[in-house]
Each structure stands twice: as structure tokens, then as C-alpha cells.
């Protein structure tokens, strides 16, 4: 056990109360305390930021530890090392004497070692007759051993902080990537939303990320970015659910109408027979005239009929749609259309070609259903130059469908009649 007497500095170095406190704390070693010096030194290296020492000072501490003869630092043995400046400089990788003295002072100030100066300021050892050390003067490693538990806890805490910071940086990187790709997907799929505002907010958050990221300044930014990502995901999921609901509704209506294929009135809602047709002729003629003058479709407008359920259109078989509108087939995947999905894909291409705005087409899908909106786009394409403004015409049809004043039947039948005109009877 080290002597409990106070060692004042040699020469002009003054004594201070802080130095006295560090000496006393360095002597407060619990009985039986031992540590492997190299494992303890590694903990010091890991806790360097918390201890306030530099890497050069750690080089000097490494050299001092190499002069301790045992691997285990023990409170039961002497903890004073007494190398000369020449030998200490050699083991400190040839460090200059002035630099060596400066970093020794740093270690003393950090409370990792203490000085035990001799009467003349030299470092030496006095041995007994048996060769054992009676008294040694030099640098005491007792403060390092006394603070072993504190240093190990500090090193573990800093290592955990580094791990948390690394994990937080990974989360931040993934979140940034997700937001960029989700916004790109939303713009590609023309999902309704304030995507310019979302993108601006995202870049504002990115500019707030400091170059030197620390554990205390990342959590608020990460929370805001994850909240923004969740908002984008909710918007996309809501749009997907709306599309699925529209598709299921169209499939349900198509199943009902096909359940009785013998009924012409159920299959073709826009065709009436007998007295009902004569009763509605005047109403249809008025609507048709109004649509022609408003849309400028070359005098060949399709008739609108009154429907009891606004916005709920009945679909027709895909084969009938393609028979009436064969021009859209070449815009399908691979130049063919074999399903409603292929037709809807082709309709998106046609929409862009005819310069129909994404909001106009989205509104049509919402009101009519995605399959019926695709059918309408096929009909508009089939009419070709007969319609001066495809976007305006689609908006008018959407508005009529929302008010229950539009049916797909007359539109398709008109195109079928143009393609296959009736044969005149020979009298």
C-alpha cells in the first residue's frame, strides 16, 4: 500500500488544494483491488473523450505502464514507476523532452497518475538488503487503479453512445432514402397530394442536419423525418384503398349485370324500348344538343341519360369495349390488351398522349371507377379528331356522371354503329 503522506512538488511547481485532493483520492484504493494494466489502458483509450486526455498523452501513459513489471496492477504492491527521461522518451516513440513533460502534466491534471518527487527531484528507488523496494520516487499509478471502476463505466457508456449514434445515423439514412423514393413513386403514379410542399419540407429538414452529428441533436430531426415518412405512407395507402374499393365496386356491378344476359335493358342501360324510349327522346335530345354545343365534338356527341344513382356507372364486357374501340389495343403492354389491368395501363398512356391532365383523369376514376374511366379514354381515342379538347370533354363527362346524367351504353353503341353500319333493306 502506498504511503498516505502528502507529496509536495519539487522545485518551482506550486502546491494547490486540487493537487492535494487528487493525491488523497488516488490513495483511496479498496483492499484487494487489481486490474490487468493493458485492459485498463484500453478502457482509458475508449474513455479518452470523457477524461480529457489526448492521444499523445495516452502514448506517454502506455510507456509508463510498460515500466511496471507486473501485468496486474495491485493495491498490495508498489505502484510507482521511476524511468529516466531518456528511457521514457524512447518508449514514447522518441518523443521530445519538452513534449514529454507537457503530456505528463496532462496525465497528472486528468487524475490518471500522480507525482512522487524525491528530495532532490530525481527518480530513483531505494532497496533493502533482500532486494525488495523500500522507497521509490517517480510517477504513481495509484490514481489509475483507484479510478478503474469509474473509467470502465465511462468507457462502457461512451461505447454505448457511439453504438446508439451509429444506429441513429443508419435510421436517418434509411428514412431519407424512403422519403425520396416514396415521393418519386407518388409523382410517377400521379397520386393526388401536395407533393411540392412535402418535398420542400423534406429538404428543409435535411438542411438542419449538422455536419458534426451528435447524439443529442439527431433525435428531434429523426423524429420529424419519420413523422413525414409516415404521413406519406398514409397518403399512398389511402389512395390505394380508394382504388381497390372502386375496382371491387366495378367488379360487383359487372357480376350483377352478367347474371341475366338475356335482358337487354340490364345489359345496355342507355337503350330503351317501346313507350319508355319515346318518353325519353325529348329529354335526351335536349341533353345531347347541350353537350354538343359545350364540348365542340363536331356534332357527334353521345347521348346522356338520367340515372337514379349518381356516379355509379355499369361496366360492359372487355370484349365489347375493345370491339367498339380497337385503336387503344396498340397502346397496351406489348401491343395487346388481355385484361382490364392492361386496358387501364393503356388508358394512362393515352391520357398523356391526348394531354389530359392527371387531376382530370384521377377525378374521372374517382367518380366513374377506374375501369369505366379507362373505357371512356378508349372511346375518346377512337373518336380521334372529332373532339377538340379531350381534357375538357372528360371533365364534362365526369360532371355528368357525378350527377347521374351519363351512361356508357350509348357511347359504346354509337362507336359500334360507326364501325358496323346497318345494312339498308332493299325494297
mmCIF file of N, CA and C in Angstrom, residues 164-234:
data_model
loop_
_atom_site.group_PDB
_atom_site.id
_atom_site.type_symbol
_atom_site.label_atom_id
_atom_site.label_comp_id
_atom_site.label_asym_id
_atom_site.label_seq_id
_atom_site.Cartn_x
_atom_site.Cartn_y
_atom_site.Cartn_z
ATOM 1 N N UNK A 164 -25.352 3.835 -30.212
ATOM 2 C CA UNK A 164 -26.647 4.476 -30.444
ATOM 3 C C UNK A 164 -26.557 5.505 -31.563
ATOM 4 N N UNK A 165 -25.458 6.260 -31.588
ATOM 5 C CA UNK A 165 -25.282 7.248 -32.646
ATOM 6 C C UNK A 165 -25.172 6.566 -34.011
ATOM 7 N N UNK A 166 -24.449 5.449 -34.048
ATOM 8 C CA UNK A 166 -24.321 4.713 -35.315
ATOM 9 C C UNK A 166 -25.682 4.194 -35.777
ATOM 10 N N UNK A 167 -26.458 3.630 -34.833
ATOM 11 C CA UNK A 167 -27.785 3.121 -35.191
ATOM 12 C C UNK A 167 -28.715 4.257 -35.630
ATOM 13 N N UNK A 168 -28.597 5.424 -34.978
ATOM 14 C CA UNK A 168 -29.430 6.560 -35.339
ATOM 15 C C UNK A 168 -29.077 7.086 -36.721
ATOM 16 N N UNK A 169 -27.788 7.103 -37.040
ATOM 17 C CA UNK A 169 -27.372 7.520 -38.379
ATOM 18 C C UNK A 169 -27.908 6.556 -39.438
ATOM 19 N N UNK A 170 -27.909 5.264 -39.128
ATOM 20 C CA UNK A 170 -28.447 4.286 -40.074
ATOM 21 C C UNK A 170 -29.942 4.508 -40.284
ATOM 22 N N UNK A 171 -30.679 4.740 -39.184
ATOM 23 C CA UNK A 171 -32.119 5.023 -39.300
ATOM 24 C C UNK A 171 -32.348 6.288 -40.125
ATOM 25 N N UNK A 172 -31.522 7.297 -39.902
ATOM 26 C CA UNK A 172 -31.653 8.551 -40.635
ATOM 27 C C UNK A 172 -31.419 8.330 -42.125
ATOM 28 N N UNK A 173 -30.404 7.550 -42.464
ATOM 29 C CA UNK A 173 -30.107 7.276 -43.874
ATOM 30 C C UNK A 173 -31.256 6.524 -44.541
ATOM 31 N N UNK A 174 -31.791 5.511 -43.858
ATOM 32 C CA UNK A 174 -32.901 4.734 -44.422
ATOM 33 C C UNK A 174 -34.139 5.600 -44.573
ATOM 34 N N UNK A 175 -34.401 6.450 -43.568
ATOM 35 C CA UNK A 175 -35.578 7.322 -43.626
ATOM 36 C C UNK A 175 -35.468 8.304 -44.786
ATOM 37 N N UNK A 176 -34.288 8.878 -44.981
ATOM 38 C CA UNK A 176 -34.094 9.802 -46.106
ATOM 39 C C UNK A 176 -34.318 9.086 -47.430
ATOM 40 N N UNK A 177 -33.781 7.877 -47.546
ATOM 41 C CA UNK A 177 -33.959 7.115 -48.788
ATOM 42 C C UNK A 177 -35.429 6.794 -49.029
ATOM 43 N N UNK A 178 -36.140 6.371 -47.964
ATOM 44 C CA UNK A 178 -37.558 6.029 -48.101
ATOM 45 C C UNK A 178 -38.368 7.229 -48.584
ATOM 46 N N UNK A 179 -38.131 8.393 -47.987
ATOM 47 C CA UNK A 179 -38.916 9.577 -48.347
ATOM 48 C C UNK A 179 -38.681 9.955 -49.801
ATOM 49 N N UNK A 180 -37.420 9.940 -50.231
ATOM 50 C CA UNK A 180 -37.108 10.291 -51.620
ATOM 51 C C UNK A 180 -37.818 9.356 -52.593
ATOM 52 N N UNK A 181 -37.759 8.058 -52.330
ATOM 53 C CA UNK A 181 -38.353 7.092 -53.260
ATOM 54 C C UNK A 181 -39.879 7.100 -53.187
ATOM 55 N N UNK A 182 -40.452 7.336 -52.005
ATOM 56 C CA UNK A 182 -41.910 7.389 -51.892
ATOM 57 C C UNK A 182 -42.467 8.600 -52.618
ATOM 58 N N UNK A 183 -41.806 9.755 -52.494
ATOM 59 C CA UNK A 183 -42.262 10.945 -53.218
ATOM 60 C C UNK A 183 -42.158 10.705 -54.721
ATOM 61 N N UNK A 184 -41.052 10.084 -55.165
ATOM 62 C CA UNK A 184 -40.898 9.787 -56.589
ATOM 63 C C UNK A 184 -41.997 8.842 -57.078
ATOM 64 N N UNK A 185 -42.337 7.840 -56.268
ATOM 65 C CA UNK A 185 -43.402 6.905 -56.645
ATOM 66 C C UNK A 185 -44.745 7.616 -56.727
ATOM 67 N N UNK A 186 -45.006 8.517 -55.774
ATOM 68 C CA UNK A 186 -46.269 9.255 -55.780
ATOM 69 C C UNK A 186 -46.395 10.129 -57.025
ATOM 70 N N UNK A 187 -45.297 10.779 -57.415
ATOM 71 C CA UNK A 187 -45.330 11.613 -58.620
ATOM 72 C C UNK A 187 -45.454 10.753 -59.875
ATOM 73 N N UNK A 188 -44.797 9.606 -59.890
ATOM 74 C CA UNK A 188 -44.863 8.718 -61.046
ATOM 75 C C UNK A 188 -46.268 8.156 -61.246
ATOM 76 N N UNK A 189 -46.926 7.816 -60.118
ATOM 77 C CA UNK A 189 -48.274 7.228 -60.177
ATOM 78 C C UNK A 189 -49.367 8.287 -60.147
ATOM 79 N N UNK A 190 -48.971 9.572 -60.178
ATOM 80 C CA UNK A 190 -49.915 10.701 -60.150
ATOM 81 C C UNK A 190 -50.904 10.584 -58.999
ATOM 82 N N UNK A 191 -50.405 10.304 -57.820
ATOM 83 C CA UNK A 191 -51.245 10.247 -56.622
ATOM 84 C C UNK A 191 -51.564 11.676 -56.194
ATOM 85 N N UNK A 192 -52.818 12.003 -55.948
ATOM 86 C CA UNK A 192 -53.153 13.366 -55.523
ATOM 87 C C UNK A 192 -52.494 13.696 -54.188
ATOM 88 N N UNK A 193 -51.984 14.908 -54.063
ATOM 89 C CA UNK A 193 -51.345 15.323 -52.816
ATOM 90 C C UNK A 193 -50.489 16.562 -53.035
ATOM 91 N N UNK A 194 -50.145 17.221 -51.943
ATOM 92 C CA UNK A 194 -49.320 18.425 -52.010
ATOM 93 C C UNK A 194 -47.844 18.019 -51.990
ATOM 94 N N UNK A 195 -47.402 17.406 -53.064
ATOM 95 C CA UNK A 195 -46.065 16.822 -53.079
ATOM 96 C C UNK A 195 -44.967 17.874 -53.160
ATOM 97 N N UNK A 196 -45.256 19.023 -53.751
ATOM 98 C CA UNK A 196 -44.249 20.086 -53.760
ATOM 99 C C UNK A 196 -43.986 20.604 -52.351
ATOM 100 N N UNK A 197 -45.050 20.756 -51.573
ATOM 101 C CA UNK A 197 -44.881 21.201 -50.181
ATOM 102 C C UNK A 197 -44.155 20.142 -49.370
ATOM 103 N N UNK A 198 -44.494 18.877 -49.571
ATOM 104 C CA UNK A 198 -43.823 17.791 -48.850
ATOM 105 C C UNK A 198 -42.333 17.753 -49.195
ATOM 106 N N UNK A 199 -42.018 17.898 -50.472
ATOM 107 C CA UNK A 199 -40.608 17.896 -50.893
ATOM 108 C C UNK A 199 -39.856 19.085 -50.310
ATOM 109 N N UNK A 200 -40.498 20.247 -50.280
ATOM 110 C CA UNK A 200 -39.853 21.431 -49.696
ATOM 111 C C UNK A 200 -39.592 21.233 -48.209
ATOM 112 N N UNK A 201 -40.583 20.672 -47.493
ATOM 113 C CA UNK A 201 -40.397 20.405 -46.063
ATOM 114 C C UNK A 201 -39.271 19.409 -45.835
ATOM 115 N N UNK A 202 -39.185 18.393 -46.694
ATOM 116 C CA UNK A 202 -38.134 17.383 -46.578
ATOM 117 C C UNK A 202 -36.751 18.007 -46.731
ATOM 118 N N UNK A 203 -36.569 18.867 -47.728
ATOM 119 C CA UNK A 203 -35.267 19.492 -47.938
ATOM 120 C C UNK A 203 -34.938 20.493 -46.829
ATOM 121 N N UNK A 204 -35.957 21.108 -46.243
ATOM 122 C CA UNK A 204 -35.715 21.986 -45.100
ATOM 123 C C UNK A 204 -35.169 21.195 -43.915
ATOM 124 N N UNK A 205 -35.730 20.011 -43.674
ATOM 125 C CA UNK A 205 -35.243 19.167 -42.584
ATOM 126 C C UNK A 205 -33.818 18.687 -42.860
ATOM 127 N N UNK A 206 -33.520 18.383 -44.111
ATOM 128 C CA UNK A 206 -32.168 17.925 -44.445
ATOM 129 C C UNK A 206 -31.131 19.012 -44.188
ATOM 130 N N UNK A 207 -31.495 20.258 -44.456
ATOM 131 C CA UNK A 207 -30.546 21.349 -44.220
ATOM 132 C C UNK A 207 -30.268 21.571 -42.744
ATOM 133 N N UNK A 208 -31.129 21.074 -41.879
ATOM 134 C CA UNK A 208 -30.932 21.230 -40.438
ATOM 135 C C UNK A 208 -30.006 20.172 -39.852
ATOM 136 N N UNK A 209 -29.639 19.164 -40.635
ATOM 137 C CA UNK A 209 -28.740 18.127 -40.128
ATOM 138 C C UNK A 209 -27.332 18.705 -40.056
ATOM 139 N N UNK A 210 -26.720 18.749 -38.882
ATOM 140 C CA UNK A 210 -25.371 19.334 -38.771
ATOM 141 C C UNK A 210 -24.325 18.417 -39.385
ATOM 142 N N UNK A 211 -23.212 19.007 -39.791
ATOM 143 C CA UNK A 211 -22.125 18.207 -40.350
ATOM 144 C C UNK A 211 -21.522 17.303 -39.286
ATOM 145 N N UNK A 212 -21.333 17.854 -38.067
ATOM 146 C CA UNK A 212 -20.815 17.046 -36.955
ATOM 147 C C UNK A 212 -22.012 16.565 -36.145
ATOM 148 N N UNK A 213 -22.535 15.402 -36.510
ATOM 149 C CA UNK A 213 -23.718 14.878 -35.842
ATOM 150 C C UNK A 213 -23.367 14.375 -34.446
ATOM 151 N N UNK A 214 -24.226 14.711 -33.503
ATOM 152 C CA UNK A 214 -24.052 14.264 -32.126
ATOM 153 C C UNK A 214 -25.325 13.578 -31.659
ATOM 154 N N UNK A 215 -25.184 12.820 -30.567
ATOM 155 C CA UNK A 215 -26.309 12.040 -30.079
ATOM 156 C C UNK A 215 -27.459 12.922 -29.623
ATOM 157 N N UNK A 216 -27.141 14.129 -29.139
ATOM 158 C CA UNK A 216 -28.205 14.971 -28.599
ATOM 159 C C UNK A 216 -28.938 15.770 -29.668
ATOM 160 N N UNK A 217 -28.352 15.975 -30.859
ATOM 161 C CA UNK A 217 -29.041 16.792 -31.853
ATOM 162 C C UNK A 217 -29.710 15.994 -32.970
ATOM 163 N N UNK A 218 -29.542 14.670 -32.992
ATOM 164 C CA UNK A 218 -30.173 13.863 -34.035
ATOM 165 C C UNK A 218 -31.606 13.419 -33.719
ATOM 166 N N UNK A 219 -31.942 13.018 -32.473
ATOM 167 C CA UNK A 219 -33.298 12.501 -32.223
ATOM 168 C C UNK A 219 -34.434 13.405 -32.672
ATOM 169 N N UNK A 220 -34.424 14.739 -32.406
ATOM 170 C CA UNK A 220 -35.552 15.563 -32.875
ATOM 171 C C UNK A 220 -35.702 15.556 -34.390
ATOM 172 N N UNK A 221 -34.582 15.646 -35.109
ATOM 173 C CA UNK A 221 -34.643 15.628 -36.568
ATOM 174 C C UNK A 221 -35.138 14.277 -37.088
ATOM 175 N N UNK A 222 -34.647 13.203 -36.480
ATOM 176 C CA UNK A 222 -35.070 11.870 -36.907
ATOM 177 C C UNK A 222 -36.558 11.674 -36.670
ATOM 178 N N UNK A 223 -37.061 12.184 -35.560
ATOM 179 C CA UNK A 223 -38.492 12.059 -35.254
ATOM 180 C C UNK A 223 -39.334 12.811 -36.287
ATOM 181 N N UNK A 224 -38.895 14.006 -36.671
ATOM 182 C CA UNK A 224 -39.634 14.773 -37.671
ATOM 183 C C UNK A 224 -39.605 14.076 -39.027
ATOM 184 N N UNK A 225 -38.458 13.522 -39.401
ATOM 185 C CA UNK A 225 -38.372 12.821 -40.681
ATOM 186 C C UNK A 225 -39.232 11.558 -40.689
ATOM 187 N N UNK A 226 -39.241 10.819 -39.599
ATOM 188 C CA UNK A 226 -40.064 9.611 -39.535
ATOM 189 C C UNK A 226 -41.550 9.957 -39.538
ATOM 190 N N UNK A 227 -41.920 11.082 -38.918
ATOM 191 C CA UNK A 227 -43.313 11.530 -38.967
ATOM 192 C C UNK A 227 -43.708 11.883 -40.399
ATOM 193 N N UNK A 228 -42.806 12.562 -41.120
ATOM 194 C CA UNK A 228 -43.072 12.898 -42.520
ATOM 195 C C UNK A 228 -43.203 11.630 -43.364
ATOM 196 N N UNK A 229 -42.332 10.656 -43.129
ATOM 197 C CA UNK A 229 -42.425 9.398 -43.880
ATOM 198 C C UNK A 229 -43.749 8.695 -43.620
ATOM 199 N N UNK A 230 -44.188 8.674 -42.349
ATOM 200 C CA UNK A 230 -45.459 8.036 -42.011
ATOM 201 C C UNK A 230 -46.617 8.747 -42.693
ATOM 202 N N UNK A 231 -46.562 10.076 -42.761
ATOM 203 C CA UNK A 231 -47.619 10.825 -43.434
ATOM 204 C C UNK A 231 -47.693 10.478 -44.912
ATOM 205 N N UNK A 232 -46.535 10.351 -45.554
ATOM 206 C CA UNK A 232 -46.513 9.988 -46.977
ATOM 207 C C UNK A 232 -47.087 8.584 -47.177
ATOM 208 N N UNK A 233 -46.681 7.646 -46.315
ATOM 209 C CA UNK A 233 -47.180 6.264 -46.428
ATOM 210 C C UNK A 233 -48.693 6.222 -46.254
ATOM 211 N N UNK A 234 -49.227 6.983 -45.288
ATOM 212 C CA UNK A 234 -50.680 7.010 -45.065
ATOM 213 C C UNK A 234 -51.412 7.556 -46.291
#
